[in-house]
Amino acid sequence: MLKGKLKLPVPDKARRVFPDRLGSLVAGVDEKGNEIGGSESGEELEPIQPGALGFLRESDDGDEAIGDDDDDDDDMDQKIRQRPNKDAVTPVSLLKSISVEEKRSDLEYELSQKEINLEKLQRIASTGIPNGGGLRATAWKLLLGYLPSSHDLWEKQLQENRQKYANLKEELLLNPSEHIWKEYEELSSAKQHEDSDVDGPLRRHEISQEDHPLSLGKASLWSKYFQHTEIVEQIDRDLQRTHPDMPFFSGESSLSRKNREAMKNILLLFAKSNPAICYVQGMNEVLAPIYYVFSTDTDKQNAVNAEADSFSCFVRILGDSVDHFCEQLDNSSSGILSTLSRLSDLLKVNDEQLWHHLEFTTKVKPQFYAFRWITLLLTQEFKFETILRIWDTLLSNPFGVQDMLLRICCAMLLCVKSRLLSGDFVANLKLLQHYPDDINVEYLLQVAQDISPDTSSYYLSL
């Protein structure tokens, strides 16, 4: 059995983003590449405490923009929602193309350094990581602290982490018959070595009561195995609904089946190693961007190990919001209700008129729309390509994912201000539960960056 405990790394200074709350199979590294926490492979994960929380699923739809008064709002709506003519070669499109190539060049240069400047990487990545070349996969691993800043340590760190994942997978995902057969082979091999010169009668392997499939004992391997049957079925159902418009996830091709199987392994391992939270519907949506980015890495070795790398980074990104998944902590200072309240406070600081209209005139509380925004990291509100762009900014924030997430949620409200001010309860609720998919995401993220911070402290204690 596994022994000991493994912890998430706690980044220091401005990088203290991911609290030490989730069980993780990887040890962390500091900025010099030294290991923080963790221990040898074959050690036990510390489970999260406590609870679980259900999620609802919604689709996208909607409209609108930001401004100071109704006339300005309408003008700003057009500015935010306008789309460039893809067929026209204009100075703007040329500048954008040059900007992307310059950004790609800057990122490639930064990622090729022996010592990565994480602050510079954060600045570049926050403006959007160009597609292709595996830049996003490498940058996300660095931003999440999965890779150390020292380039020379990457290979060693990846090998160790991937081996720990393989050990954990063997420990928790093999069914009991496979465990028993493996133990029998090891026992037989050792016995054969001891008695190699002695002939004797054939001995039948004895199966203990706890190893029997019909055993009802709590310590029984089979009893524990059957406990997760319902979880596996729920994960399978959710994975079938994950981005049904994308062949990467959906359909019956060998590629989509392989990807769903890998994602199922990750989610089931998380559930088994964190029994107090287990699997919560919607976690598949949080995992999808990570697994997609790592699986499509142009480095073949990295792509082959996407499952192991995705598990570790999935655990890390949940580490910044683990209390949102604990029903028992809903009313605590770190629970989801407190976070929703901080979003309301943030809106009040930045636009008291809109805040008053939502809170008192139409009574559209954040619980009605932002619960899903926050818990699922906006993965249900935008198209997949837009989600990846938003996550570049989320993961690049030196003060943590939750800090930038609340800013973006507030910006989402500001960017549909004129329509919200003219809407009633039903219209506003529909708009915010089906957020417009034609909003200019770069403008939205710029609004989020410019938002005045809430005067209250809403960082998780580390």
GROMACS .gro file of C-alpha atoms in nm:
model
  462
    1MET     CA    1   0.000   0.000   0.000
    2LEU     CA    2   0.102   0.365  -0.037
    3LYS     CA    3   0.254   0.532   0.267
    4GLY     CA    4   0.308   0.891   0.378
    5LYS     CA    5   0.158   1.200   0.223
    6LEU     CA    6   0.215   1.413  -0.082
    7LYS     CA    7   0.137   1.781  -0.098
    8LEU     CA    8   0.088   2.050  -0.359
    9PRO     CA    9   0.375   2.298  -0.384
   10VAL     CA   10   0.311   2.639  -0.240
   11PRO     CA   11   0.458   2.903  -0.475
   12ASP     CA   12   0.635   3.185  -0.292
   13LYS     CA   13   0.596   3.565  -0.298
   14ALA     CA   14   0.383   3.682  -0.588
   15ARG     CA   15   0.363   3.322  -0.713
   16ARG     CA   16   0.191   3.198  -0.395
   17VAL     CA   17  -0.111   3.105  -0.598
   18PHE     CA   18  -0.197   2.743  -0.534
   19PRO     CA   19  -0.271   2.659  -0.168
   20ASP     CA   20  -0.150   2.339  -0.010
   21ARG     CA   21  -0.495   2.177   0.008
   22LEU     CA   22  -0.519   1.902  -0.253
   23GLY     CA   23  -0.347   1.566  -0.249
   24SER     CA   24  -0.094   1.561  -0.534
   25LEU     CA   25   0.138   1.302  -0.675
   26VAL     CA   26   0.401   1.561  -0.762
   27ALA     CA   27   0.648   1.743  -0.548
   28GLY     CA   28   0.684   2.114  -0.607
   29VAL     CA   29   0.988   2.314  -0.704
   30ASP     CA   30   1.095   2.658  -0.604
   31GLU     CA   31   1.233   2.923  -0.839
   32LYS     CA   32   1.582   2.769  -0.820
   33GLY     CA   33   1.450   2.427  -0.906
   34ASN     CA   34   1.476   2.287  -0.552
   35GLU     CA   35   1.208   2.040  -0.449
   36ILE     CA   36   0.935   2.158  -0.212
   37GLY     CA   37   0.733   1.901  -0.021
   38GLY     CA   38   0.634   1.573  -0.182
   39SER     CA   39   0.819   1.248  -0.134
   40GLU     CA   40   0.913   0.926  -0.304
   41SER     CA   41   0.689   0.744  -0.547
   42GLY     CA   42   0.448   0.501  -0.392
   43GLU     CA   43   0.335   0.739  -0.119
   44GLU     CA   44  -0.018   0.821  -0.018
   45LEU     CA   45  -0.212   1.129  -0.122
   46GLU     CA   46  -0.355   1.347   0.150
   47PRO     CA   47  -0.732   1.362   0.090
   48ILE     CA   48  -0.918   1.691   0.069
   49GLN     CA   49  -1.168   1.769   0.343
   50PRO     CA   50  -1.471   1.764   0.315
   51GLY     CA   51  -1.791   1.758   0.106
   52ALA     CA   52  -1.908   1.775  -0.251
   53LEU     CA   53  -2.111   2.015  -0.460
   54GLY     CA   54  -2.326   1.961  -0.771
   55PHE     CA   55  -2.309   2.166  -1.089
   56LEU     CA   56  -2.568   2.248  -1.351
   57ARG     CA   57  -2.492   2.270  -1.719
   58GLU     CA   58  -2.595   2.552  -1.948
   59SER     CA   59  -2.530   2.660  -2.304
   60ASP     CA   60  -2.416   2.996  -2.446
   61ASP     CA   61  -2.613   3.282  -2.604
   62GLY     CA   62  -2.684   3.653  -2.557
   63ASP     CA   63  -2.570   4.016  -2.624
   64GLU     CA   64  -2.427   4.365  -2.524
   65ALA     CA   65  -2.158   4.608  -2.392
   66ILE     CA   66  -2.029   4.872  -2.149
   67GLY     CA   67  -2.066   5.248  -2.097
   68ASP     CA   68  -2.146   5.537  -1.863
   69ASP     CA   69  -2.492   5.627  -1.999
   70ASP     CA   70  -2.741   5.481  -2.242
   71ASP     CA   71  -2.611   5.667  -2.549
   72ASP     CA   72  -2.250   5.589  -2.472
   73ASP     CA   73  -2.351   5.231  -2.395
   74ASP     CA   74  -2.498   5.182  -2.742
   75ASP     CA   75  -2.186   5.323  -2.907
   76MET     CA   76  -1.965   5.108  -2.691
   77ASP     CA   77  -2.176   4.802  -2.773
   78GLN     CA   78  -2.091   4.845  -3.138
   79LYS     CA   79  -1.724   4.884  -3.053
   80ILE     CA   80  -1.711   4.570  -2.843
   81ARG     CA   81  -1.920   4.353  -3.069
   82GLN     CA   82  -1.782   4.457  -3.407
   83ARG     CA   83  -1.594   4.185  -3.592
   84PRO     CA   84  -1.311   4.243  -3.839
   85ASN     CA   85  -1.355   4.147  -4.202
   86LYS     CA   86  -1.136   3.839  -4.229
   87ASP     CA   87  -1.106   3.875  -4.607
   88ALA     CA   88  -0.985   4.235  -4.603
   89VAL     CA   89  -0.612   4.300  -4.568
   90THR     CA   90  -0.605   4.619  -4.362
   91PRO     CA   91  -0.330   4.794  -4.167
   92VAL     CA   92  -0.499   4.670  -3.848
   93SER     CA   93  -0.488   4.306  -3.957
   94LEU     CA   94  -0.125   4.347  -4.069
   95LEU     CA   95  -0.032   4.497  -3.734
   96LYS     CA   96  -0.213   4.214  -3.556
   97SER     CA   97  -0.023   3.956  -3.762
   98ILE     CA   98   0.307   4.124  -3.684
   99SER     CA   99   0.214   4.141  -3.317
  100VAL     CA  100   0.139   3.768  -3.305
  101GLU     CA  101   0.471   3.683  -3.469
  102GLU     CA  102   0.658   3.913  -3.234
  103LYS     CA  103   0.483   3.751  -2.938
  104ARG     CA  104   0.567   3.405  -3.069
  105SER     CA  105   0.930   3.508  -3.110
  106ASP     CA  106   0.942   3.655  -2.758
  107LEU     CA  107   0.790   3.341  -2.607
  108GLU     CA  108   1.019   3.105  -2.798
  109TYR     CA  109   1.318   3.308  -2.684
  110GLU     CA  110   1.203   3.314  -2.322
  111LEU     CA  111   1.128   2.941  -2.313
  112SER     CA  112   1.471   2.862  -2.459
  113GLN     CA  113   1.658   3.030  -2.174
  114LYS     CA  114   1.842   2.820  -1.915
  115GLU     CA  115   1.659   3.009  -1.641
  116ILE     CA  116   1.303   3.115  -1.718
  117ASN     CA  117   1.207   3.466  -1.607
  118LEU     CA  118   0.863   3.383  -1.469
  119GLU     CA  119   0.753   3.746  -1.431
  120LYS     CA  120   0.836   3.812  -1.796
  121LEU     CA  121   0.659   3.491  -1.899
  122GLN     CA  122   0.351   3.600  -1.705
  123ARG     CA  123   0.350   3.938  -1.880
  124ILE     CA  124   0.378   3.785  -2.227
  125ALA     CA  125   0.131   3.500  -2.167
  126SER     CA  126  -0.130   3.731  -2.014
  127THR     CA  127  -0.174   3.899  -2.354
  128GLY     CA  128  -0.245   3.563  -2.520
  129ILE     CA  129  -0.026   3.272  -2.626
  130PRO     CA  130  -0.008   3.205  -3.002
  131ASN     CA  131  -0.140   2.868  -3.118
  132GLY     CA  132   0.097   2.603  -3.250
  133GLY     CA  133   0.447   2.492  -3.165
  134GLY     CA  134   0.360   2.367  -2.817
  135LEU     CA  135   0.409   2.715  -2.670
  136ARG     CA  136   0.087   2.711  -2.470
  137ALA     CA  137   0.152   2.362  -2.326
  138THR     CA  138   0.499   2.456  -2.202
  139ALA     CA  139   0.392   2.799  -2.077
  140TRP     CA  140   0.094   2.660  -1.882
  141LYS     CA  141   0.315   2.399  -1.713
  142LEU     CA  142   0.552   2.675  -1.604
  143LEU     CA  143   0.275   2.910  -1.494
  144LEU     CA  144   0.119   2.631  -1.286
  145GLY     CA  145   0.453   2.549  -1.125
  146TYR     CA  146   0.458   2.199  -1.273
  147LEU     CA  147   0.788   2.274  -1.447
  148PRO     CA  148   1.072   2.443  -1.258
  149SER     CA  149   1.214   2.771  -1.382
  150SER     CA  150   1.552   2.604  -1.443
  151HIS     CA  151   1.543   2.452  -1.793
  152ASP     CA  152   1.810   2.195  -1.702
  153LEU     CA  153   1.575   2.035  -1.447
  154TRP     CA  154   1.280   1.986  -1.681
  155GLU     CA  155   1.363   1.636  -1.805
  156LYS     CA  156   1.437   1.500  -1.457
  157GLN     CA  157   1.125   1.659  -1.309
  158LEU     CA  158   0.900   1.527  -1.585
  159GLN     CA  159   1.040   1.174  -1.559
  160GLU     CA  160   0.987   1.165  -1.183
  161ASN     CA  161   0.634   1.308  -1.198
  162ARG     CA  162   0.527   1.076  -1.477
  163GLN     CA  163   0.662   0.774  -1.292
  164LYS     CA  164   0.475   0.876  -0.978
  165TYR     CA  165   0.157   0.901  -1.183
  166ALA     CA  166   0.217   0.554  -1.327
  167ASN     CA  167   0.263   0.416  -0.974
  168LEU     CA  168  -0.051   0.587  -0.850
  169LYS     CA  169  -0.249   0.462  -1.148
  170GLU     CA  170  -0.132   0.106  -1.085
  171GLU     CA  171  -0.220   0.135  -0.718
  172LEU     CA  172  -0.568   0.286  -0.754
  173LEU     CA  173  -0.701   0.188  -1.096
  174LEU     CA  174  -0.618  -0.182  -1.121
  175ASN     CA  175  -0.916  -0.398  -1.034
  176PRO     CA  176  -0.866  -0.635  -0.739
  177SER     CA  177  -0.821  -0.946  -0.955
  178GLU     CA  178  -0.525  -0.777  -1.125
  179HIS     CA  179  -0.379  -0.685  -0.787
  180ILE     CA  180  -0.424  -1.039  -0.657
  181TRP     CA  181  -0.273  -1.195  -0.971
  182LYS     CA  182   0.025  -0.963  -0.956
  183GLU     CA  183   0.086  -1.044  -0.590
  184TYR     CA  184   0.054  -1.415  -0.670
  185GLU     CA  185   0.309  -1.392  -0.951
  186GLU     CA  186   0.552  -1.205  -0.726
  187LEU     CA  187   0.499  -1.459  -0.447
  188SER     CA  188   0.536  -1.754  -0.684
  189SER     CA  189   0.851  -1.609  -0.835
  190ALA     CA  190   1.006  -1.560  -0.492
  191LYS     CA  191   0.901  -1.908  -0.377
  192GLN     CA  192   1.031  -2.068  -0.694
  193HIS     CA  193   1.364  -1.899  -0.641
  194GLU     CA  194   1.381  -2.032  -0.284
  195ASP     CA  195   1.278  -2.388  -0.375
  196SER     CA  196   1.449  -2.413  -0.714
  197ASP     CA  197   1.636  -2.728  -0.614
  198VAL     CA  198   1.346  -2.896  -0.433
  199ASP     CA  199   1.059  -3.080  -0.599
  200GLY     CA  200   0.727  -3.064  -0.420
  201PRO     CA  201   0.351  -3.082  -0.471
  202LEU     CA  202   0.169  -2.810  -0.666
  203ARG     CA  203   0.022  -2.555  -0.426
  204ARG     CA  204  -0.302  -2.367  -0.494
  205HIS     CA  205  -0.287  -1.994  -0.419
  206GLU     CA  206  -0.503  -1.918  -0.118
  207ILE     CA  207  -0.746  -1.625  -0.146
  208SER     CA  208  -0.829  -1.454   0.182
  209GLN     CA  209  -1.183  -1.358   0.277
  210GLU     CA  210  -1.101  -0.989   0.223
  211ASP     CA  211  -0.982  -1.063  -0.133
  212HIS     CA  212  -1.303  -1.243  -0.229
  213PRO     CA  213  -1.533  -1.055  -0.476
  214LEU     CA  214  -1.839  -1.120  -0.255
  215SER     CA  215  -1.675  -0.989   0.061
  216LEU     CA  216  -1.871  -0.709   0.227
  217GLY     CA  217  -1.587  -0.604   0.457
  218LYS     CA  218  -1.490  -0.236   0.444
  219ALA     CA  219  -1.125  -0.334   0.402
  220SER     CA  220  -1.205  -0.556   0.105
  221LEU     CA  221  -1.041  -0.454  -0.222
  222TRP     CA  222  -1.352  -0.561  -0.411
  223SER     CA  223  -1.584  -0.363  -0.181
  224LYS     CA  224  -1.380  -0.047  -0.242
  225TYR     CA  225  -1.373  -0.122  -0.614
  226PHE     CA  226  -1.751  -0.153  -0.644
  227GLN     CA  227  -1.804   0.168  -0.446
  228HIS     CA  228  -1.667   0.365  -0.743
  229THR     CA  229  -1.889   0.200  -1.006
  230GLU     CA  230  -2.148   0.479  -0.991
  231ILE     CA  231  -1.875   0.744  -1.010
  232VAL     CA  232  -1.729   0.580  -1.321
  233GLU     CA  233  -2.074   0.578  -1.483
  234GLN     CA  234  -2.125   0.949  -1.403
  235ILE     CA  235  -1.781   1.037  -1.542
  236ASP     CA  236  -1.856   0.843  -1.861
  237ARG     CA  237  -2.185   1.028  -1.908
  238ASP     CA  238  -2.024   1.366  -1.854
  239LEU     CA  239  -1.734   1.293  -2.088
  240GLN     CA  240  -1.980   1.199  -2.362
  241ARG     CA  241  -2.123   1.552  -2.329
  242THR     CA  242  -1.788   1.732  -2.319
  243HIS     CA  243  -1.764   1.968  -2.618
  244PRO     CA  244  -1.986   1.752  -2.841
  245ASP     CA  245  -1.900   1.970  -3.142
  246MET     CA  246  -1.529   1.878  -3.124
  247PRO     CA  247  -1.412   1.544  -3.274
  248PHE     CA  248  -1.120   1.554  -3.028
  249PHE     CA  249  -1.364   1.482  -2.744
  250SER     CA  250  -1.679   1.353  -2.909
  251GLY     CA  251  -1.773   1.066  -3.138
  252GLU     CA  252  -1.655   0.709  -3.173
  253SER     CA  253  -1.324   0.757  -3.350
  254SER     CA  254  -1.018   0.588  -3.199
  255LEU     CA  255  -0.882   0.933  -3.110
  256SER     CA  256  -1.191   1.051  -2.921
  257ARG     CA  257  -1.224   0.718  -2.737
  258LYS     CA  258  -0.858   0.731  -2.635
  259ASN     CA  259  -0.896   1.089  -2.510
  260ARG     CA  260  -1.210   1.011  -2.310
  261GLU     CA  261  -1.041   0.706  -2.155
  262ALA     CA  262  -0.742   0.915  -2.047
  263MET     CA  263  -0.967   1.185  -1.902
  264LYS     CA  264  -1.171   0.921  -1.719
  265ASN     CA  265  -0.851   0.787  -1.560
  266ILE     CA  266  -0.760   1.136  -1.442
  267LEU     CA  267  -1.102   1.213  -1.295
  268LEU     CA  268  -1.134   0.873  -1.131
  269LEU     CA  269  -0.787   0.900  -0.978
  270PHE     CA  270  -0.881   1.240  -0.840
  271ALA     CA  271  -1.202   1.096  -0.695
  272LYS     CA  272  -1.026   0.800  -0.532
  273SER     CA  273  -0.742   1.006  -0.387
  274ASN     CA  274  -0.980   1.274  -0.254
  275PRO     CA  275  -1.278   1.076  -0.118
  276ALA     CA  276  -1.427   1.368   0.078
  277ILE     CA  277  -1.487   1.560  -0.246
  278CYS     CA  278  -1.476   1.267  -0.487
  279TYR     CA  279  -1.593   1.354  -0.839
  280VAL     CA  280  -1.825   1.650  -0.892
  281GLN     CA  281  -2.018   1.698  -1.214
  282GLY     CA  282  -1.846   1.971  -1.412
  283MET     CA  283  -1.489   1.876  -1.326
  284ASN     CA  284  -1.471   1.725  -1.675
  285GLU     CA  285  -1.514   2.076  -1.817
  286VAL     CA  286  -1.222   2.210  -1.612
  287LEU     CA  287  -1.001   1.921  -1.721
  288ALA     CA  288  -1.083   1.951  -2.093
  289PRO     CA  289  -0.871   2.260  -2.178
  290ILE     CA  290  -0.569   2.123  -1.991
  291TYR     CA  291  -0.582   1.780  -2.154
  292TYR     CA  292  -0.645   1.926  -2.501
  293VAL     CA  293  -0.350   2.166  -2.479
  294PHE     CA  294  -0.110   1.899  -2.351
  295SER     CA  295  -0.229   1.633  -2.597
  296THR     CA  296  -0.180   1.861  -2.897
  297ASP     CA  297   0.175   1.957  -2.797
  298THR     CA  298   0.399   1.927  -3.104
  299ASP     CA  299   0.662   1.757  -2.888
  300LYS     CA  300   0.567   1.390  -2.933
  301GLN     CA  301   0.711   1.280  -2.598
  302ASN     CA  302   0.505   1.542  -2.416
  303ALA     CA  303   0.192   1.452  -2.612
  304VAL     CA  304   0.233   1.083  -2.525
  305ASN     CA  305   0.251   1.175  -2.155
  306ALA     CA  306  -0.040   1.420  -2.168
  307GLU     CA  307  -0.245   1.209  -1.926
  308ALA     CA  308   0.016   1.217  -1.648
  309ASP     CA  309   0.094   1.586  -1.696
  310SER     CA  310  -0.275   1.678  -1.713
  311PHE     CA  311  -0.353   1.503  -1.385
  312SER     CA  312  -0.089   1.699  -1.196
  313CYS     CA  313  -0.190   2.034  -1.347
  314PHE     CA  314  -0.561   1.958  -1.298
  315VAL     CA  315  -0.493   1.901  -0.927
  316ARG     CA  316  -0.296   2.225  -0.914
  317ILE     CA  317  -0.558   2.441  -1.080
  318LEU     CA  318  -0.831   2.300  -0.852
  319GLY     CA  319  -0.604   2.378  -0.557
  320ASP     CA  320  -0.683   2.747  -0.599
  321SER     CA  321  -1.058   2.689  -0.560
  322VAL     CA  322  -1.095   2.364  -0.369
  323ASP     CA  323  -1.321   2.516  -0.102
  324HIS     CA  324  -1.578   2.600  -0.371
  325PHE     CA  325  -1.634   2.225  -0.409
  326CYS     CA  326  -1.700   2.165  -0.038
  327GLU     CA  327  -2.066   2.203   0.054
  328GLN     CA  328  -1.979   2.216   0.424
  329LEU     CA  329  -1.770   2.529   0.354
  330ASP     CA  330  -2.032   2.715   0.148
  331ASN     CA  331  -2.087   2.970   0.425
  332SER     CA  332  -1.721   2.997   0.530
  333SER     CA  333  -1.487   3.283   0.436
  334SER     CA  334  -1.334   3.066   0.163
  335GLY     CA  335  -1.657   2.904   0.038
  336ILE     CA  336  -1.846   2.974  -0.283
  337LEU     CA  337  -2.104   3.206  -0.121
  338SER     CA  338  -1.829   3.428   0.015
  339THR     CA  339  -1.665   3.440  -0.329
  340LEU     CA  340  -1.996   3.535  -0.491
  341SER     CA  341  -2.033   3.810  -0.232
  342ARG     CA  342  -1.686   3.940  -0.321
  343LEU     CA  343  -1.790   3.952  -0.686
  344SER     CA  344  -2.089   4.166  -0.586
  345ASP     CA  345  -1.860   4.395  -0.383
  346LEU     CA  346  -1.621   4.423  -0.677
  347LEU     CA  347  -1.904   4.532  -0.907
  348LYS     CA  348  -2.022   4.788  -0.649
  349VAL     CA  349  -1.674   4.942  -0.631
  350ASN     CA  350  -1.652   4.972  -1.009
  351ASP     CA  351  -2.011   5.050  -1.112
  352GLU     CA  352  -2.254   5.122  -0.831
  353GLN     CA  353  -2.537   5.199  -1.074
  354LEU     CA  354  -2.523   4.854  -1.235
  355TRP     CA  355  -2.470   4.688  -0.897
  356HIS     CA  356  -2.782   4.854  -0.752
  357HIS     CA  357  -2.990   4.764  -1.059
  358LEU     CA  358  -2.896   4.396  -1.036
  359GLU     CA  359  -2.912   4.364  -0.657
  360PHE     CA  360  -3.224   4.568  -0.579
  361THR     CA  361  -3.417   4.664  -0.892
  362THR     CA  362  -3.420   4.330  -1.075
  363LYS     CA  363  -3.291   4.117  -0.782
  364VAL     CA  364  -3.062   3.910  -1.005
  365LYS     CA  365  -2.817   3.781  -0.746
  366PRO     CA  366  -2.470   3.641  -0.838
  367GLN     CA  367  -2.585   3.299  -0.712
  368PHE     CA  368  -2.819   3.276  -1.012
  369TYR     CA  369  -2.551   3.311  -1.280
  370ALA     CA  370  -2.196   3.343  -1.143
  371PHE     CA  371  -2.194   3.015  -0.946
  372ARG     CA  372  -2.116   2.828  -1.267
  373TRP     CA  373  -1.886   3.100  -1.398
  374ILE     CA  374  -1.662   3.070  -1.093
  375THR     CA  375  -1.670   2.698  -1.013
  376LEU     CA  376  -1.610   2.592  -1.375
  377LEU     CA  377  -1.360   2.870  -1.454
  378LEU     CA  378  -1.577   3.008  -1.737
  379THR     CA  379  -1.549   2.686  -1.940
  380GLN     CA  380  -1.926   2.680  -2.006
  381GLU     CA  381  -1.962   3.044  -2.109
  382PHE     CA  382  -1.745   3.075  -2.422
  383LYS     CA  383  -1.634   2.885  -2.729
  384PHE     CA  384  -1.339   2.653  -2.678
  385GLU     CA  385  -1.081   2.871  -2.855
  386THR     CA  386  -1.191   3.167  -2.643
  387ILE     CA  387  -1.162   2.958  -2.326
  388LEU     CA  388  -0.796   2.887  -2.405
  389ARG     CA  389  -0.732   3.258  -2.457
  390ILE     CA  390  -0.902   3.349  -2.129
  391TRP     CA  391  -0.704   3.083  -1.943
  392ASP     CA  392  -0.378   3.234  -2.071
  393THR     CA  393  -0.471   3.543  -1.868
  394LEU     CA  394  -0.611   3.346  -1.572
  395LEU     CA  395  -0.297   3.135  -1.526
  396SER     CA  396  -0.066   3.433  -1.579
  397ASN     CA  397  -0.200   3.643  -1.294
  398PRO     CA  398   0.073   3.675  -1.025
  399PHE     CA  399  -0.195   3.705  -0.754
  400GLY     CA  400  -0.373   3.383  -0.845
  401VAL     CA  401  -0.646   3.244  -1.064
  402GLN     CA  402  -0.929   3.351  -0.832
  403ASP     CA  403  -0.818   3.716  -0.831
  404MET     CA  404  -0.829   3.742  -1.211
  405LEU     CA  405  -1.138   3.520  -1.236
  406LEU     CA  406  -1.341   3.766  -1.026
  407ARG     CA  407  -1.211   4.056  -1.235
  408ILE     CA  408  -1.317   3.883  -1.557
  409CYS     CA  409  -1.661   3.800  -1.412
  410CYS     CA  410  -1.705   4.164  -1.316
  411ALA     CA  411  -1.591   4.273  -1.664
  412MET     CA  412  -1.848   4.036  -1.816
  413LEU     CA  413  -2.119   4.232  -1.633
  414LEU     CA  414  -1.976   4.568  -1.736
  415CYS     CA  415  -1.958   4.460  -2.099
  416VAL     CA  416  -2.335   4.403  -2.114
  417LYS     CA  417  -2.424   4.699  -1.892
  418SER     CA  418  -2.666   4.877  -2.128
  419ARG     CA  419  -2.878   4.569  -2.183
  420LEU     CA  420  -2.878   4.479  -1.815
  421LEU     CA  421  -2.994   4.830  -1.721
  422SER     CA  422  -3.286   4.801  -1.964
  423GLY     CA  423  -3.377   4.444  -1.867
  424ASP     CA  424  -3.605   4.296  -1.603
  425PHE     CA  425  -3.541   3.988  -1.389
  426VAL     CA  426  -3.624   3.735  -1.662
  427ALA     CA  427  -3.434   3.914  -1.941
  428ASN     CA  428  -3.123   3.970  -1.729
  429LEU     CA  429  -3.118   3.618  -1.593
  430LYS     CA  430  -3.144   3.475  -1.944
  431LEU     CA  431  -2.868   3.704  -2.068
  432LEU     CA  432  -2.625   3.613  -1.789
  433GLN     CA  433  -2.701   3.240  -1.798
  434HIS     CA  434  -2.644   3.242  -2.176
  435TYR     CA  435  -2.363   3.492  -2.206
  436PRO     CA  436  -2.310   3.649  -2.554
  437ASP     CA  437  -2.052   3.459  -2.756
  438ASP     CA  438  -1.971   3.752  -2.986
  439ILE     CA  439  -1.816   3.976  -2.721
  440ASN     CA  440  -1.468   4.100  -2.815
  441VAL     CA  441  -1.262   3.888  -2.575
  442GLU     CA  442  -0.952   4.109  -2.594
  443TYR     CA  443  -1.160   4.410  -2.492
  444LEU     CA  444  -1.324   4.206  -2.217
  445LEU     CA  445  -0.985   4.103  -2.076
  446GLN     CA  446  -0.858   4.460  -2.096
  447VAL     CA  447  -1.160   4.578  -1.896
  448ALA     CA  448  -1.081   4.304  -1.642
  449GLN     CA  449  -0.719   4.419  -1.615
  450ASP     CA  450  -0.829   4.780  -1.557
  451ILE     CA  451  -1.088   4.700  -1.289
  452SER     CA  452  -1.025   4.858  -0.949
  453PRO     CA  453  -0.961   4.588  -0.689
  454ASP     CA  454  -1.208   4.519  -0.413
  455THR     CA  455  -1.105   4.691  -0.091
  456SER     CA  456  -1.163   4.366   0.101
  457SER     CA  457  -0.906   4.088   0.093
  458TYR     CA  458  -1.024   3.799  -0.118
  459TYR     CA  459  -0.708   3.594  -0.152
  460LEU     CA  460  -0.710   3.242  -0.013
  461SER     CA  461  -0.498   3.205   0.298
  462LEU     CA  462  -0.181   3.012   0.224
   0.00000   0.00000   0.00000
